[in-house]
CSV table of C-alpha atoms in Angstrom, one decimal:
chain,number,residue,atom,x,y,z
Y,1,UNK,CA,5.7,27.0,35.1
Y,2,UNK,CA,3.8,23.9,33.9
Y,3,UNK,CA,7.1,22.1,33.5
Y,4,UNK,CA,7.8,22.2,37.2
Y,5,UNK,CA,4.4,21.1,38.4
Y,6,UNK,CA,4.3,17.9,36.3
Y,7,UNK,CA,4.4,14.7,38.4
Y,8,UNK,CA,6.6,13.1,35.7
Y,9,UNK,CA,10.3,13.7,36.0
Y,10,UNK,CA,11.2,16.0,33.1
Y,11,UNK,CA,14.6,17.4,32.0
Y,12,UNK,CA,16.4,19.0,29.1
Y,13,UNK,CA,19.9,17.6,28.5
Y,14,UNK,CA,22.5,19.2,26.3
Y,15,UNK,CA,24.2,17.2,23.6
Y,16,UNK,CA,27.3,17.5,25.9
Y,17,UNK,CA,25.5,15.3,28.4
Y,18,UNK,CA,24.9,18.0,31.0
Y,19,UNK,CA,21.5,18.9,32.6
Y,20,UNK,CA,20.3,22.2,31.3
Y,21,UNK,CA,17.0,22.2,33.3
Y,22,UNK,CA,15.1,19.7,35.4
Y,23,UNK,CA,11.8,19.9,37.1
Y,24,UNK,CA,11.0,19.5,40.8
Y,25,UNK,CA,9.8,15.9,40.5
Y,26,UNK,CA,13.5,14.8,40.4
Y,27,UNK,CA,13.9,16.1,44.0
Y,28,UNK,CA,10.7,14.3,45.1
Y,29,UNK,CA,11.9,11.0,43.5
Y,30,UNK,CA,15.7,11.0,43.8
Y,31,UNK,CA,16.3,13.8,46.4
Y,32,UNK,CA,18.4,16.1,44.2
Y,33,UNK,CA,17.2,19.7,44.0
Y,34,UNK,CA,16.8,21.6,40.8
Y,35,UNK,CA,19.9,23.6,41.6
Y,36,UNK,CA,21.9,20.4,42.2
Y,37,UNK,CA,20.7,18.9,38.9
Y,38,UNK,CA,21.5,22.0,36.8
Y,39,UNK,CA,24.8,21.8,34.9
Y,40,UNK,CA,25.5,18.3,36.3
Y,41,UNK,CA,26.6,15.5,33.9
Y,42,UNK,CA,23.5,13.4,33.4
Y,43,UNK,CA,25.5,10.2,33.6
Y,44,UNK,CA,26.4,10.9,37.2
Y,45,UNK,CA,22.8,10.2,38.2
Y,46,UNK,CA,22.9,6.6,36.9
Y,47,UNK,CA,24.1,3.5,38.6
Y,48,UNK,CA,27.7,2.6,37.4
Y,49,UNK,CA,26.5,-0.7,35.9
Y,50,UNK,CA,24.0,1.1,33.7
Y,51,UNK,CA,26.1,4.0,32.5
Y,52,UNK,CA,27.3,2.1,29.4
Y,53,UNK,CA,23.6,1.5,28.5
Y,54,UNK,CA,22.8,5.2,28.9
Y,55,UNK,CA,25.8,6.2,26.8
Y,56,UNK,CA,24.7,3.8,24.1
Y,57,UNK,CA,21.3,5.4,23.9
Y,58,UNK,CA,22.8,8.9,23.9
Y,59,UNK,CA,24.9,7.9,20.9
Y,60,UNK,CA,21.8,6.7,19.2
Y,61,UNK,CA,20.1,10.0,19.8
Y,62,UNK,CA,23.2,11.9,18.5
Y,63,UNK,CA,23.3,9.6,15.6
Y,64,UNK,CA,19.9,10.8,14.4
Y,65,UNK,CA,17.3,8.7,16.2
Y,66,UNK,CA,14.4,11.0,17.2
Y,67,UNK,CA,13.3,8.9,20.2
Y,68,UNK,CA,14.7,6.1,22.4
Y,69,UNK,CA,13.1,4.2,25.3
Y,70,UNK,CA,14.9,2.2,28.0
Y,71,UNK,CA,15.0,1.3,31.7
Y,72,UNK,CA,17.9,2.1,33.9
Y,73,UNK,CA,18.8,2.4,37.6
Y,74,UNK,CA,19.4,5.9,39.1
Y,75,UNK,CA,21.2,6.8,42.3
Y,76,UNK,CA,19.2,8.7,44.9
Y,77,UNK,CA,20.7,11.3,47.1
Y,78,UNK,CA,20.3,9.1,50.2
Y,79,UNK,CA,22.3,6.3,48.6
Y,80,UNK,CA,19.4,4.1,47.6
Y,81,UNK,CA,18.7,3.1,44.0
Y,82,UNK,CA,15.6,3.4,41.9
Y,83,UNK,CA,14.6,1.9,38.6
Y,84,UNK,CA,13.4,4.5,36.1
Y,85,UNK,CA,11.6,4.1,32.7
Y,86,UNK,CA,13.1,6.7,30.4
Y,87,UNK,CA,11.9,8.2,27.2
Y,88,UNK,CA,14.3,10.5,25.3
Y,89,UNK,CA,13.6,12.7,22.3
Y,90,UNK,CA,16.1,14.8,20.4
Y,91,UNK,CA,16.0,18.4,19.1
Y,92,UNK,CA,19.0,18.6,16.8
Y,93,UNK,CA,18.5,22.3,16.0
Y,94,UNK,CA,18.7,23.3,19.7
Y,95,UNK,CA,21.2,20.4,20.5
Y,96,UNK,CA,18.9,19.3,23.3
Y,97,UNK,CA,17.6,15.9,24.5
Y,98,UNK,CA,14.2,16.0,26.1
Y,99,UNK,CA,13.9,13.4,28.8
Y,100,UNK,CA,10.9,12.1,30.7
Y,101,UNK,CA,11.2,9.5,33.4
Y,102,UNK,CA,9.0,7.6,35.8
Y,103,UNK,CA,9.7,5.4,38.8
Y,104,UNK,CA,9.2,1.6,38.0
Y,105,UNK,CA,11.1,0.3,41.0
Y,106,UNK,CA,8.1,-1.6,42.4
Y,107,UNK,CA,7.5,-3.4,39.1
Y,108,UNK,CA,11.2,-4.3,38.7
Y,109,UNK,CA,11.3,-5.8,42.2
Y,110,UNK,CA,8.2,-7.8,41.5
Y,111,UNK,CA,9.7,-9.1,38.2
Y,112,UNK,CA,12.9,-10.1,40.0
Y,113,UNK,CA,11.0,-11.9,42.8
Y,114,UNK,CA,9.0,-13.8,40.2
Y,115,UNK,CA,12.1,-14.9,38.3
Y,116,UNK,CA,13.8,-16.1,41.5
Y,117,UNK,CA,10.6,-17.9,42.5
Y,118,UNK,CA,10.5,-19.6,39.1
Y,119,UNK,CA,14.1,-20.7,39.4
Y,120,UNK,CA,13.4,-22.2,42.8
Y,121,UNK,CA,10.2,-23.9,41.6
Y,122,UNK,CA,12.0,-25.5,38.6
Y,123,UNK,CA,14.8,-26.8,40.8
Y,124,UNK,CA,12.2,-28.4,43.0
Y,125,UNK,CA,10.4,-29.9,40.1
Y,126,UNK,CA,13.6,-31.2,38.5
Y,127,UNK,CA,14.5,-33.1,41.7
Y,128,UNK,CA,11.1,-34.6,42.1
Y,129,UNK,CA,10.7,-38.4,41.4
Y,130,UNK,CA,7.4,-37.7,39.6
Y,131,UNK,CA,6.7,-36.6,36.1
Y,132,UNK,CA,5.8,-32.9,36.4
Y,133,UNK,CA,5.3,-29.9,34.2
Y,134,UNK,CA,4.4,-26.2,34.3
Y,135,UNK,CA,1.6,-25.3,31.9
Y,136,UNK,CA,0.4,-21.8,31.1
Y,137,UNK,CA,-3.4,-21.2,31.1
Y,138,UNK,CA,-3.2,-20.7,27.3
Y,139,UNK,CA,-1.9,-24.3,26.9
Y,140,UNK,CA,1.7,-23.5,26.4
Y,141,UNK,CA,3.9,-26.0,28.2
Y,142,UNK,CA,6.5,-23.8,29.9
Y,143,UNK,CA,8.6,-26.6,31.4
Y,144,UNK,CA,8.7,-30.4,31.9
Y,145,UNK,CA,11.1,-32.1,34.2
Y,146,UNK,CA,13.5,-34.9,33.3
Y,147,UNK,CA,11.4,-37.5,35.0
Y,148,UNK,CA,8.5,-36.7,32.6
Y,149,UNK,CA,10.9,-37.1,29.6
Y,150,UNK,CA,12.1,-40.4,31.1
Y,151,UNK,CA,8.5,-41.6,31.8
Y,152,UNK,CA,6.9,-40.7,28.5
Y,153,UNK,CA,9.8,-40.3,26.1
Y,154,UNK,CA,8.7,-36.9,24.7
Y,155,UNK,CA,11.3,-34.1,25.1
Y,156,UNK,CA,10.0,-30.6,25.5
Y,157,UNK,CA,10.6,-29.8,21.8
Y,158,UNK,CA,8.0,-32.5,20.9
Y,159,UNK,CA,5.3,-31.1,23.1
Y,160,UNK,CA,5.6,-27.3,23.2
Y,161,UNK,CA,1.8,-27.0,24.0
Y,162,UNK,CA,-1.1,-29.1,25.2
Y,163,UNK,CA,-2.5,-29.5,21.6
Y,164,UNK,CA,0.7,-31.5,20.7
Y,165,UNK,CA,0.5,-33.4,24.0
Y,166,UNK,CA,-3.1,-34.5,23.4
Y,167,UNK,CA,-2.3,-35.6,19.8
Y,168,UNK,CA,0.8,-37.6,20.7
Y,169,UNK,CA,-0.2,-39.0,24.1
Y,170,UNK,CA,-3.7,-39.9,23.0
Y,171,UNK,CA,-3.5,-40.9,19.4
Y,172,UNK,CA,-7.0,-42.6,19.4
Y,173,UNK,CA,-9.4,-39.7,18.5
Y,174,UNK,CA,-12.3,-41.0,20.5
Y,175,UNK,CA,-10.3,-41.6,23.7
Y,176,UNK,CA,-8.5,-38.2,23.2
Y,177,UNK,CA,-11.9,-36.4,23.2
Y,178,UNK,CA,-12.8,-38.2,26.4
Y,179,UNK,CA,-9.6,-37.3,28.1
Y,180,UNK,CA,-9.6,-33.6,27.0
Y,181,UNK,CA,-13.2,-33.1,28.0
Y,182,UNK,CA,-12.7,-34.7,31.4
Y,183,UNK,CA,-9.4,-33.0,32.2
Y,184,UNK,CA,-10.1,-29.5,30.8
Y,185,UNK,CA,-13.5,-29.5,32.5
Y,186,UNK,CA,-11.7,-30.1,35.8
Y,187,UNK,CA,-9.1,-27.5,35.0
Y,188,UNK,CA,-11.6,-24.7,34.3
Y,189,UNK,CA,-13.7,-25.7,37.4
Y,190,UNK,CA,-10.6,-25.4,39.6
Y,191,UNK,CA,-9.5,-22.2,37.9
Y,192,UNK,CA,-12.8,-20.5,38.5
Y,193,UNK,CA,-13.1,-21.7,42.1
Y,194,UNK,CA,-9.4,-21.1,42.8
Y,195,UNK,CA,-9.0,-24.6,44.1
Y,196,UNK,CA,-6.8,-27.6,43.3
Y,197,UNK,CA,-7.5,-29.6,40.1
Y,198,UNK,CA,-9.2,-32.9,40.8
Y,199,UNK,CA,-7.0,-35.7,39.7
Y,200,UNK,CA,-7.8,-38.6,37.4
Y,201,UNK,CA,-6.3,-41.6,35.7
Y,202,UNK,CA,-5.6,-41.8,31.9
Y,203,UNK,CA,-3.9,-44.2,29.5
Y,204,UNK,CA,-0.9,-42.4,27.9
Y,205,UNK,CA,0.7,-43.6,24.8
Y,206,UNK,CA,4.5,-43.1,25.2
Y,207,UNK,CA,6.8,-42.1,22.3
Y,208,UNK,CA,8.0,-45.7,21.9
Y,209,UNK,CA,4.3,-46.9,21.5
Y,210,UNK,CA,4.0,-48.4,25.0
Y,211,UNK,CA,1.2,-47.5,27.3
């Protein structure tokens, strides 16, 4: 049957929460055979910390929602854990929930590593004796350290993006154009060449009016 040769994990779950039918992709991904899945409470497959989340989405389905999407961790037969992206749709007449799942473990691990790296980077920046910031390529100022606030007087709320920084730090329009042209030219050159941005010196007007 087409159901069993699909690479996506597919299953039919009864409104009682038990697996009615599952395809062979579950065995390939989690290690449980079709026979082991059949009749089993679906909740048993999920990581204990995510079962409340699964139950909440089941209640939403039973409450009338036709489709729900969520990510959750599943237990593999060998004891390991995988992250799955799950899409569930209900069939009230047959009292069935149709479930499709795909493995997103690699993506989740990457996201976790990036978050941990960002926390470490911010800790380093905050302890630095220099005014420092993290700026997105679209100009959003993601973060400024306390030394930057102390040096220039502008809290993050005053300068959420570079447009606000240019306007406040360089109130003279002529000088501002000079600074923006020079600095952004160097930023784009470095971005395209994948090199460090060449530094420069500029006169900054602080919040209290000093230079």
